[in-house]
Amino acid sequence: MTTPTPKIRLADVHKAFGPKVVLDGIDLSVARGESVVVIGGSGTGKSVMLKCILGLLRPESGSIQVDGEEVVGLSSREREQVMRKFGMLFQGGALFDSLKVWENVAFGLIQGQGMERARARDIAIEKLAQVGLAASSGDLFPAELSGGMQKRVSLARAIATSPEIIFFDEPTTGLDPIMADVINDLIVKCCKELGATALSITHDMASARKIADRIAMLYKGRLIWVGPAKDIDRSGNEFVDQFIHGRAQGPISMELRA
Amino acid sequence: MTDLLAAIGRIFLGFLTHTGRLSAFTATAVSHVVRPPFYPRLILRQMIEIGYFSLPVVGLTAIFSGMVLALQSYTGFARFSAEGAVATVVVLSMTRELGPVLAGLMVAGRIGASMAAEIGTMRVTEQIDALTTLSTNPFKYLVAPRILAGTLMLPFLVLIADIIGVFGGYIVGVYKLDFNSATYISRTWEFLEPLDVISGLTKAAVFGFLITLMGCYNGYYSRGGAQGVGAATTNAVVSAAIMILVFNYIITAMFFGK
Ligand SMILES: Nc1ncnc2c1ncn2[C@@H]1O[C@H](COP(=O)(O)OP(=O)(O)O)[C@@H](O)[C@H]1O
Ligand SMILES: [Mg+2]
């Protein structure tokens, strides 16, 4: 084999909820250490795609491989092993609101890896510092933080176990432009430091340009364009053009009206 | 006609899916209760929440039930000059029936509702998905500690309720109905058998299991934001209350049925 095994490989993945088809044949490979961003309108199934890879949802058909290992249909115990490779920043943060901030960040270390609380706490404080939060914020509860701080805590939790693969689901949505850029920088920095493979979702083009090596566009259950981030402005695809310029007129709105 | 048949068919299928899902949930939950690893910290926290913090409401329910039992049976039994049976009636009713059933219903309202709301909120805010991605099984972390704590703590609560209820009867008997204190106490012990208390505590353990099971189950499968969580909370309490009454009959028949 001359080409190395991709870190993540999706082949012909289908997922529907009842009669509603969400993913209709997704093919995507992400190489080790690469950062791929998936763009697409709201409700097109971007989060569903990530959840299928994580095994939170089960696709009806198709194959998903992580490091060459098939992960569709693993038992919950085998799944726990595969999960150790992953970190995930959820769209809504999904912080545990009954736990303090530092316990949230240290969760994967304490529960997942069985580390002692004192040591996990030190690492958590260190990770909080990496995302620009003071050690004192570690003793607060998530509800006491602003939206931007919650995103940063989620980011710290996603990277706390130094995962090989990190998923970011709309990391900048709902933040002001400056905070969004701070988060983008943090994502780039964290991925570089960990040498991690990243798969992100966004509909914020500034964010996509900043963190992506490659960009893929999801539309109607398929990836209609995949290419290097620098080529996004000359994709030659009218759907992509309409999306990145945020125009109301174009093939996408015509489809909606039809 | 075909519409009617289709509707009946749909309801029947819905019922089957529901029972199937509940059975699978119960089996998985129980397997995690008995299989290591355990979370002593979480079990202890739930035991305190269920056992200790339910004491006031269970105690109040028990004392007034004991008091009204003494009063009712006195005035009722006076019609055929059987007032002497008051102490016996109070202690048998409390230990066999009212202690477990009333404590069970009160705890269902308190604990069942809060479990469904908490787990339901965790479901709709993706905290349960986050647990999985942090290599932690939600059954092990959320469901098993609650079910174990409920099954262990309800007998303890009911034992306290029995004692307080009998004490309530004693107060009314001695201070209102002018029984001799020593006579009342000896009448209380005279016809009480170990099986009366044991059957009541067995009921309590089963009720504790049912309450926490329904709380966790309804929360775990809730969907659709705040409204879904509200529905899950109501369902948890109503289904637990009905199951308590049904199982109360079944267990009574098993212990005392001819
Ligand atoms: N668990 C679920 N059950 C039913 N439908 C779902 C579920 N999750 C997502 N969907 C539907 O799938 C579609 C895609 O959702 P999602 O992936 O969250 O979109 P987005 O691209 O904005 O992240 C939506 O129409 C949503 O209603
Ligand atoms: Mg989404």
Coordinates of C-alpha atoms and ligand atoms in Angstrom, one line a residue:
Chain A
M1 CA 0.0 0.0 0.0
T2 CA 1.4 3.3 -1.0
T3 CA -1.4 5.5 0.4
P4 CA -1.5 5.4 4.2
T5 CA -4.8 4.4 5.9
P6 CA -7.0 7.4 6.4
K7 CA -7.8 8.3 10.0
I8 CA -11.5 8.4 9.2
R9 CA -13.2 6.9 6.2
L10 CA -16.9 7.1 5.4
A11 CA -18.2 5.2 2.4
D12 CA -21.7 5.4 1.1
V13 CA -23.2 6.3 4.5
H14 CA -27.0 6.5 4.6
K15 CA -29.1 7.7 7.5
A16 CA -32.8 8.5 7.6
F17 CA -35.3 9.3 10.4
G18 CA -38.5 7.5 9.4
P19 CA -39.3 8.7 5.9
K20 CA -36.9 11.7 6.2
V21 CA -33.6 11.0 4.5
V22 CA -30.8 13.0 6.1
L23 CA -27.6 11.4 4.8
D24 CA -27.9 10.0 1.3
G25 CA -24.5 8.4 0.5
I26 CA -21.7 10.2 2.2
D27 CA -18.1 9.5 1.1
L28 CA -15.3 11.2 2.9
S29 CA -11.7 10.5 3.9
V30 CA -9.8 12.4 6.5
A31 CA -6.0 11.8 6.6
R32 CA -4.0 11.7 9.8
G33 CA -3.3 15.2 11.1
E34 CA -5.6 16.8 8.6
S35 CA -8.3 19.4 9.4
V36 CA -11.5 19.0 7.4
V37 CA -14.4 21.4 7.7
V38 CA -17.9 20.5 6.6
I39 CA -20.1 23.4 5.6
G40 CA -23.8 23.4 4.8
G41 CA -27.1 25.0 5.7
S42 CA -28.9 24.5 9.0
G43 CA -30.7 21.2 9.2
T44 CA -28.8 19.5 6.4
G45 CA -27.5 16.8 8.6
K46 CA -24.0 17.9 9.6
S47 CA -24.4 17.0 13.2
V48 CA -26.1 13.8 12.3
M49 CA -22.9 12.9 10.2
L50 CA -20.7 13.4 13.3
K51 CA -23.0 11.5 15.5
C52 CA -22.9 8.5 13.1
I53 CA -19.1 8.5 13.2
L54 CA -19.2 8.6 17.0
G55 CA -21.8 5.8 17.1
L56 CA -24.4 8.0 18.8
L57 CA -26.6 7.3 15.8
R58 CA -26.5 4.2 13.7
P59 CA -26.5 4.6 9.9
E60 CA -28.8 2.3 7.9
S61 CA -26.1 1.3 5.5
G62 CA -22.5 2.2 4.5
S63 CA -19.2 1.8 6.2
I64 CA -17.4 4.0 8.7
Q65 CA -13.8 3.2 9.5
V66 CA -11.5 4.7 12.1
D67 CA -7.8 3.8 11.6
G68 CA -9.0 1.2 9.2
E69 CA -11.3 -0.5 11.8
E70 CA -15.0 -0.7 11.0
V71 CA -17.0 1.1 13.8
V72 CA -20.6 0.6 12.6
G73 CA -22.3 -1.9 14.8
L74 CA -19.6 -2.2 17.5
S75 CA -20.8 -3.4 21.0
S76 CA -20.9 -0.7 23.7
R77 CA -17.8 -2.1 25.3
E78 CA -15.7 -2.0 22.0
R79 CA -17.2 1.4 21.3
E80 CA -15.8 2.7 24.7
Q81 CA -12.3 1.7 23.5
V82 CA -12.7 3.5 20.2
M83 CA -14.1 6.6 21.9
R84 CA -10.8 7.0 23.7
K85 CA -9.4 8.3 20.5
F86 CA -12.1 11.0 20.2
G87 CA -12.7 14.4 21.7
M88 CA -16.0 16.2 20.8
L89 CA -17.1 19.8 21.2
F90 CA -20.9 19.7 21.0
Q91 CA -23.0 22.3 19.3
G92 CA -24.7 23.3 22.5
G93 CA -21.7 22.8 24.7
A94 CA -23.3 19.8 26.5
L95 CA -21.4 20.6 29.7
F96 CA -22.6 18.6 32.8
D97 CA -24.4 21.2 34.8
S98 CA -24.3 19.2 38.0
L99 CA -20.5 19.3 38.0
K100 CA -18.0 22.1 38.5
V101 CA -16.1 23.5 35.5
W102 CA -12.9 21.6 36.4
E103 CA -14.8 18.4 37.0
N104 CA -16.2 18.8 33.5
V105 CA -12.8 19.3 32.0
A106 CA -11.3 16.4 34.0
F107 CA -14.3 14.0 33.3
G108 CA -12.6 12.0 30.6
L109 CA -9.5 11.6 32.7
I110 CA -11.3 10.6 35.9
Q111 CA -14.1 8.4 34.6
G112 CA -12.7 7.4 31.2
Q113 CA -9.1 6.7 32.3
G114 CA -9.4 6.2 36.0
M115 CA -6.9 9.0 36.9
E116 CA -6.8 10.2 40.5
R117 CA -8.9 13.3 41.1
A118 CA -6.0 15.5 42.4
R119 CA -3.9 14.8 39.4
A120 CA -6.8 15.2 37.0
R121 CA -7.6 18.5 38.6
D122 CA -4.1 19.8 37.9
I123 CA -4.4 18.8 34.2
A124 CA -7.9 20.4 34.0
I125 CA -6.5 23.7 35.4
E126 CA -3.7 23.5 32.9
K127 CA -6.2 22.9 30.0
L128 CA -8.4 25.8 31.2
A129 CA -5.3 28.0 31.1
Q130 CA -4.7 26.9 27.5
V131 CA -8.1 28.2 26.5
G132 CA -7.5 31.4 28.5
L133 CA -9.6 30.7 31.6
A134 CA -8.3 31.4 35.1
A135 CA -7.8 28.6 37.6
S136 CA -10.5 30.3 39.8
S137 CA -13.2 29.7 37.1
G138 CA -12.6 25.9 37.7
D139 CA -14.7 26.0 40.9
L140 CA -17.7 27.7 39.2
F141 CA -20.6 25.7 37.7
P142 CA -21.3 25.9 34.0
A143 CA -24.5 27.9 34.5
E144 CA -22.4 30.7 36.0
L145 CA -20.4 31.2 32.8
S146 CA -21.1 33.3 29.7
G147 CA -21.7 31.7 26.4
G148 CA -18.2 32.3 25.2
M149 CA -16.7 30.9 28.4
Q150 CA -18.9 27.8 28.1
K151 CA -17.6 27.2 24.6
R152 CA -14.0 27.5 25.9
V153 CA -14.7 25.1 28.7
S154 CA -16.2 22.6 26.2
L155 CA -13.1 23.0 24.1
A156 CA -10.9 22.4 27.1
R157 CA -13.0 19.2 27.9
A158 CA -12.7 18.0 24.3
I159 CA -8.9 18.3 24.3
A160 CA -8.3 17.2 28.0
T161 CA -7.5 13.6 27.2
S162 CA -5.2 14.6 24.3
P163 CA -7.3 12.8 21.8
E164 CA -6.1 11.8 18.3
I165 CA -9.3 12.9 16.6
I166 CA -11.3 16.0 17.6
F167 CA -14.7 17.0 16.3
F168 CA -15.9 20.5 16.6
D169 CA -19.6 21.1 16.0
E170 CA -20.3 24.7 15.2
P171 CA -17.6 26.0 17.6
T172 CA -18.3 29.7 16.8
T173 CA -22.0 29.8 16.4
G174 CA -23.7 32.3 18.7
L175 CA -20.5 34.1 19.6
D176 CA -19.5 37.7 18.7
P177 CA -16.9 38.0 15.9
I178 CA -14.0 38.6 18.2
M179 CA -14.7 35.7 20.5
A180 CA -15.3 33.6 17.4
D181 CA -11.9 34.4 16.2
V182 CA -10.4 33.7 19.6
I183 CA -12.0 30.2 19.4
N184 CA -10.7 29.7 15.9
D185 CA -7.2 30.5 17.0
L186 CA -7.6 28.1 19.9
I187 CA -8.8 25.3 17.7
V188 CA -5.8 25.8 15.3
K189 CA -3.4 25.9 18.2
C190 CA -4.8 22.9 20.0
C191 CA -4.8 20.8 16.9
K192 CA -1.2 21.8 16.1
E193 CA 0.0 21.1 19.7
L194 CA -1.7 17.7 19.8
G195 CA -1.1 16.8 16.2
A196 CA -4.7 15.8 16.1
T197 CA -7.0 15.0 13.2
A198 CA -9.9 17.4 13.1
L199 CA -13.3 17.3 11.6
S200 CA -15.3 20.5 12.1
I201 CA -18.7 21.7 11.2
T202 CA -19.6 25.3 10.7
H203 CA -21.6 27.7 8.6
D204 CA -19.2 30.5 9.5
M205 CA -17.0 31.0 6.4
A206 CA -14.4 33.0 8.3
S207 CA -14.0 30.2 10.7
A208 CA -13.9 27.6 7.9
R209 CA -11.1 29.4 6.1
K210 CA -9.1 29.7 9.2
I211 CA -9.2 26.2 10.5
A212 CA -9.6 24.0 7.4
D213 CA -7.0 22.3 5.2
R214 CA -9.9 20.9 3.1
I215 CA -13.5 22.0 3.0
A216 CA -16.5 19.8 2.1
M217 CA -20.0 21.1 1.4
L218 CA -23.0 19.0 2.5
Y219 CA -26.2 19.6 0.5
K220 CA -29.3 17.3 0.3
G221 CA -27.6 14.4 2.1
R222 CA -24.5 14.4 -0.1
L223 CA -21.1 16.0 -0.2
I224 CA -21.4 18.0 -3.4
W225 CA -18.0 19.5 -3.3
V226 CA -14.7 18.6 -1.5
G227 CA -11.5 20.5 -2.1
P228 CA -8.6 22.4 -0.6
A229 CA -9.6 25.4 1.5
K230 CA -7.7 27.7 -0.7
D231 CA -9.7 26.7 -3.7
I232 CA -13.1 27.4 -2.1
D233 CA -13.4 30.8 -4.0
R234 CA -13.0 29.1 -7.3
S235 CA -14.8 25.9 -6.8
G236 CA -16.7 26.3 -10.0
N237 CA -19.7 25.0 -8.1
E238 CA -22.7 27.3 -8.0
F239 CA -24.1 25.8 -4.8
V240 CA -20.8 26.5 -3.0
D241 CA -20.6 30.0 -4.4
Q242 CA -24.0 30.8 -3.3
F243 CA -23.3 29.5 0.2
I244 CA -20.0 31.2 0.8
H245 CA -21.3 34.5 -0.4
G246 CA -24.5 34.1 1.6
R247 CA -26.8 35.0 -1.3
A248 CA -30.5 34.5 -1.1
Q249 CA -30.7 34.0 -4.9
G250 CA -29.2 30.9 -6.5
P251 CA -29.8 27.2 -7.0
I252 CA -30.3 26.5 -3.3
S253 CA -33.2 28.9 -2.8
M254 CA -34.7 27.7 -6.1
E255 CA -34.7 24.2 -4.7
L256 CA -36.4 25.5 -1.6
R257 CA -39.1 27.2 -3.5
A258 CA -39.8 24.2 -5.8
Chain B
M1 CA -63.9 0.0 9.3
T2 CA -60.4 -0.4 7.9
D3 CA -59.6 2.9 9.6
L4 CA -60.7 1.5 12.9
L5 CA -58.6 -1.6 12.4
A6 CA -55.6 0.4 11.3
A7 CA -55.9 2.6 14.4
I8 CA -56.2 -0.5 16.7
G9 CA -53.2 -2.0 14.9
R10 CA -51.2 1.2 15.4
I11 CA -52.0 1.4 19.1
F12 CA -51.1 -2.3 19.5
L13 CA -47.8 -1.8 17.7
G14 CA -47.0 1.3 19.8
F15 CA -47.7 -0.7 22.9
L16 CA -45.4 -3.5 21.8
T17 CA -42.6 -1.1 20.9
H18 CA -43.0 0.5 24.3
T19 CA -43.0 -2.7 26.3
G20 CA -40.1 -4.0 24.3
R21 CA -38.0 -0.8 24.8
L22 CA -38.9 -0.8 28.6
S23 CA -37.9 -4.5 28.9
A24 CA -34.6 -3.9 27.1
F25 CA -33.9 -0.8 29.3
T26 CA -34.7 -2.7 32.5
A27 CA -32.4 -5.6 31.5
T28 CA -29.5 -3.3 30.6
A29 CA -30.0 -1.3 33.8
V30 CA -30.0 -4.4 36.0
S31 CA -27.0 -5.8 34.3
H32 CA -25.1 -2.6 35.1
V33 CA -26.3 -2.6 38.7
V34 CA -24.8 -6.0 39.4
R35 CA -21.6 -5.7 37.2
P36 CA -18.5 -3.7 38.2
P37 CA -17.2 -1.1 38.0
F38 CA -19.3 0.7 40.5
Y39 CA -19.4 4.4 41.4
P40 CA -19.6 4.5 45.2
R41 CA -19.5 8.3 45.2
L42 CA -22.6 8.5 43.0
I43 CA -24.5 5.8 44.8
L44 CA -23.9 7.5 48.1
R45 CA -25.1 10.9 46.7
Q46 CA -28.3 9.3 45.4
M47 CA -28.8 7.4 48.7
I48 CA -28.6 10.7 50.6
E49 CA -30.9 12.4 48.1
I50 CA -33.5 9.6 48.2
G51 CA -33.2 8.5 51.8
Y52 CA -32.3 11.5 53.8
F53 CA -34.1 14.3 52.0
S54 CA -37.3 12.3 51.7
L55 CA -37.5 11.9 55.4
P56 CA -39.6 15.0 56.2
V57 CA -42.3 14.4 53.6
V58 CA -42.5 10.6 54.4
G59 CA -42.5 11.3 58.1
L60 CA -45.3 13.8 57.9
T61 CA -47.4 11.5 55.7
A62 CA -46.8 8.6 58.1
I63 CA -47.7 10.5 61.3
F64 CA -51.0 11.8 60.0
S65 CA -51.9 8.5 58.5
G66 CA -51.3 6.8 61.8
M67 CA -53.3 9.4 63.6
V68 CA -56.3 9.3 61.3
L69 CA -56.2 5.5 61.3
A70 CA -56.6 5.4 65.1
L71 CA -59.4 7.9 65.0
Q72 CA -61.3 6.3 62.2
S73 CA -61.0 2.7 63.5
Y74 CA -62.0 3.9 67.0
T75 CA -65.2 5.5 65.8
G76 CA -66.0 2.7 63.4
F77 CA -65.2 -0.1 65.7
A78 CA -67.2 1.5 68.5
R79 CA -70.3 0.5 66.6
F80 CA -69.7 -3.1 67.4
S81 CA -67.8 -2.5 70.7
A82 CA -64.4 -3.5 69.3
E83 CA -62.5 -0.3 70.3
G84 CA -59.8 -2.5 71.8
A85 CA -58.6 -3.5 68.3
V86 CA -57.4 0.1 67.5
A87 CA -53.7 -0.5 68.3
T88 CA -53.6 -3.7 66.3
V89 CA -55.4 -2.2 63.3
V90 CA -53.0 0.8 63.3
V91 CA -49.8 -1.3 63.4
L92 CA -51.0 -3.9 60.9
S93 CA -52.3 -1.3 58.4
M94 CA -49.1 0.8 58.7
T95 CA -46.6 -2.0 58.3
R96 CA -48.4 -4.1 55.7
E97 CA -50.1 -1.4 53.5
L98 CA -50.0 2.3 54.3
G99 CA -46.3 2.6 55.2
P100 CA -45.0 1.2 51.9
V101 CA -47.8 2.5 49.6
L102 CA -47.9 6.1 51.0
A103 CA -44.1 6.4 51.2
G104 CA -43.8 4.9 47.7
L105 CA -46.3 7.4 46.3
M106 CA -44.7 10.3 48.0
V107 CA -41.2 9.3 46.9
A108 CA -42.5 8.7 43.3
G109 CA -43.7 12.3 43.3
R110 CA -40.5 13.7 44.7
I111 CA -37.7 11.5 43.3
G112 CA -39.3 10.0 40.2
A113 CA -40.1 13.5 38.9
S114 CA -36.7 15.0 39.7
M115 CA -34.9 12.0 38.1
A116 CA -36.9 12.2 34.9
A117 CA -36.4 15.9 34.7
E118 CA -32.7 15.7 35.4
I119 CA -31.9 12.9 33.0
G120 CA -34.4 14.3 30.4
T121 CA -32.6 17.6 30.5
M122 CA -29.3 15.8 30.1
R123 CA -30.8 14.0 27.1
V124 CA -32.1 17.0 25.2
T125 CA -28.9 19.1 25.9
E126 CA -26.8 16.3 24.6
Q127 CA -25.1 15.7 28.0
I128 CA -25.9 11.9 27.6
D129 CA -24.2 11.9 24.2
A130 CA -21.2 13.7 25.8
L131 CA -20.9 11.0 28.5
T132 CA -20.6 8.4 25.8
T133 CA -17.9 10.4 23.9
L134 CA -16.0 10.6 27.2
S135 CA -15.9 6.8 27.4
T136 CA -18.5 6.6 30.1
N137 CA -21.5 4.4 29.8
P138 CA -24.7 6.4 30.7
F139 CA -26.3 3.3 32.2
K140 CA -23.4 2.7 34.5
Y141 CA -23.0 6.4 35.4
L142 CA -26.6 7.7 35.6
V143 CA -29.0 4.8 35.7
A144 CA -27.4 2.1 37.9
P145 CA -26.5 4.3 40.9
R146 CA -30.1 5.7 41.0
I147 CA -31.8 2.3 40.8
L148 CA -29.5 0.8 43.4
A149 CA -30.0 3.7 45.8
G150 CA -33.8 3.6 45.3
T151 CA -34.0 -0.1 45.9
L152 CA -31.9 0.1 49.0
M153 CA -33.3 3.3 50.6
L154 CA -37.0 2.7 50.2
P155 CA -37.1 -0.1 52.8
F156 CA -35.2 2.2 55.2
L157 CA -37.7 5.0 54.6
V158 CA -40.6 2.6 55.1
L159 CA -39.2 1.3 58.3
I160 CA -39.1 4.8 59.6
A161 CA -42.6 5.5 58.3
D162 CA -43.9 2.4 60.1
I163 CA -42.4 3.6 63.4
I164 CA -43.7 7.2 63.0
G165 CA -47.1 6.0 61.9
V166 CA -47.5 3.7 64.9
F167 CA -46.4 6.6 67.1
G168 CA -49.1 8.8 65.5
G169 CA -51.7 6.2 66.3
Y170 CA -50.3 6.0 69.9
I171 CA -50.6 9.8 70.3
V172 CA -54.3 9.8 69.3
G173 CA -55.0 6.7 71.2
V174 CA -53.5 7.8 74.5
Y175 CA -54.1 11.6 74.5
K176 CA -57.4 11.8 72.6
L177 CA -59.2 8.4 73.0
D178 CA -58.0 7.9 76.6
F179 CA -56.3 4.5 76.2
N180 CA -53.9 3.4 78.8
S181 CA -50.4 3.9 77.5
A182 CA -49.1 0.5 78.6
T183 CA -52.2 -1.3 77.2
Y184 CA -51.9 0.5 73.9
I185 CA -48.2 -0.5 73.5
S186 CA -48.8 -4.1 74.5
R187 CA -51.8 -4.3 72.1
T188 CA -49.5 -3.0 69.4
W189 CA -47.0 -5.8 69.8
E190 CA -49.5 -8.5 70.6
F191 CA -50.6 -9.6 67.1
L192 CA -47.7 -8.2 65.1
E193 CA -45.8 -10.9 63.3
P194 CA -42.4 -10.6 61.5
L195 CA -44.0 -11.3 58.2
D196 CA -46.2 -8.1 58.5
V197 CA -43.0 -6.0 58.6
I198 CA -41.1 -8.1 56.1
S199 CA -43.8 -8.0 53.5
G200 CA -44.0 -4.3 53.8
L201 CA -40.2 -3.9 53.4
T202 CA -40.2 -6.2 50.4
K203 CA -42.9 -4.0 48.9
A204 CA -40.7 -1.0 49.6
A205 CA -37.7 -2.4 47.8
V206 CA -39.8 -3.2 44.8
F207 CA -41.4 0.2 44.8
G208 CA -38.0 1.9 45.1
F209 CA -36.9 -0.1 42.1
L210 CA -40.0 0.8 40.1
I211 CA -39.8 4.5 41.0
T212 CA -36.2 5.0 40.0
L213 CA -36.6 2.7 36.9
M214 CA -39.5 4.8 35.6
G215 CA -37.7 8.1 36.4
C216 CA -34.6 7.0 34.5
Y217 CA -36.5 5.4 31.7
N218 CA -38.7 8.3 31.0
G219 CA -35.9 10.8 31.2
Y220 CA -33.6 8.7 29.1
Y221 CA -36.0 8.5 26.2
S222 CA -37.4 12.1 26.4
R223 CA -37.0 14.3 23.4
G224 CA -38.0 17.6 22.0
G225 CA -36.8 20.2 24.4
A226 CA -38.5 21.6 27.5
Q227 CA -41.9 20.2 26.5
G228 CA -40.5 16.7 26.1
V229 CA -38.9 16.9 29.5
G230 CA -42.2 18.0 31.0
A231 CA -44.0 15.1 29.5
A232 CA -41.3 12.7 30.7
T233 CA -41.7 14.0 34.2
T234 CA -45.4 13.5 34.3
N235 CA -45.1 10.1 32.7
A236 CA -42.5 9.0 35.3
V237 CA -44.7 9.9 38.2
V238 CA -48.0 8.6 36.8
S239 CA -46.5 5.3 35.6
A240 CA -44.6 4.8 38.8
A241 CA -47.8 5.4 40.9
I242 CA -49.8 3.0 38.8
M243 CA -47.1 0.3 39.0
I244 CA -46.9 0.8 42.7
L245 CA -50.6 0.1 43.2
V246 CA -50.5 -2.9 40.8
F247 CA -47.4 -4.5 42.4
N248 CA -48.8 -3.7 45.8
Y249 CA -51.7 -6.1 45.1
I250 CA -49.4 -8.7 43.5
I251 CA -47.0 -8.8 46.4
T252 CA -49.8 -8.8 49.0
A253 CA -51.3 -11.8 47.1
M254 CA -48.0 -13.5 47.1
F255 CA -47.4 -13.1 50.9
F256 CA -50.9 -13.5 52.2
G257 CA -53.1 -14.9 49.4
K258 CA -54.8 -18.1 50.1
Ligands
LIG1 N1 -32.5 12.1 16.8 C1 -33.2 12.6 15.8 N2 -34.5 12.1 15.5 C2 -35.2 12.6 14.4 N3 -34.7 13.5 13.6 C3 -33.5 14.0 13.8 C4 -32.7 13.6 14.9 N4 -31.5 14.3 14.8 C5 -31.6 15.1 13.8 N5 -32.7 15.0 13.1 C6 -33.1 15.6 11.9 O1 -32.1 15.5 11.0 C7 -31.9 16.8 10.3 C8 -30.5 17.2 10.3 O2 -30.2 17.6 11.7 P1 -28.7 18.2 12.1 O3 -27.7 17.2 11.7 O4 -28.8 18.5 13.5 O5 -28.6 19.5 11.2 P2 -27.3 20.5 11.2 O6 -26.8 20.3 9.8 O7 -27.9 21.8 11.4 O8 -26.4 20.1 12.2 C9 -32.8 17.8 10.9 O9 -33.9 18.0 10.0 C10 -33.3 17.1 12.2 O10 -34.7 17.4 12.4
MG2 MG -25.9 20.8 13.9

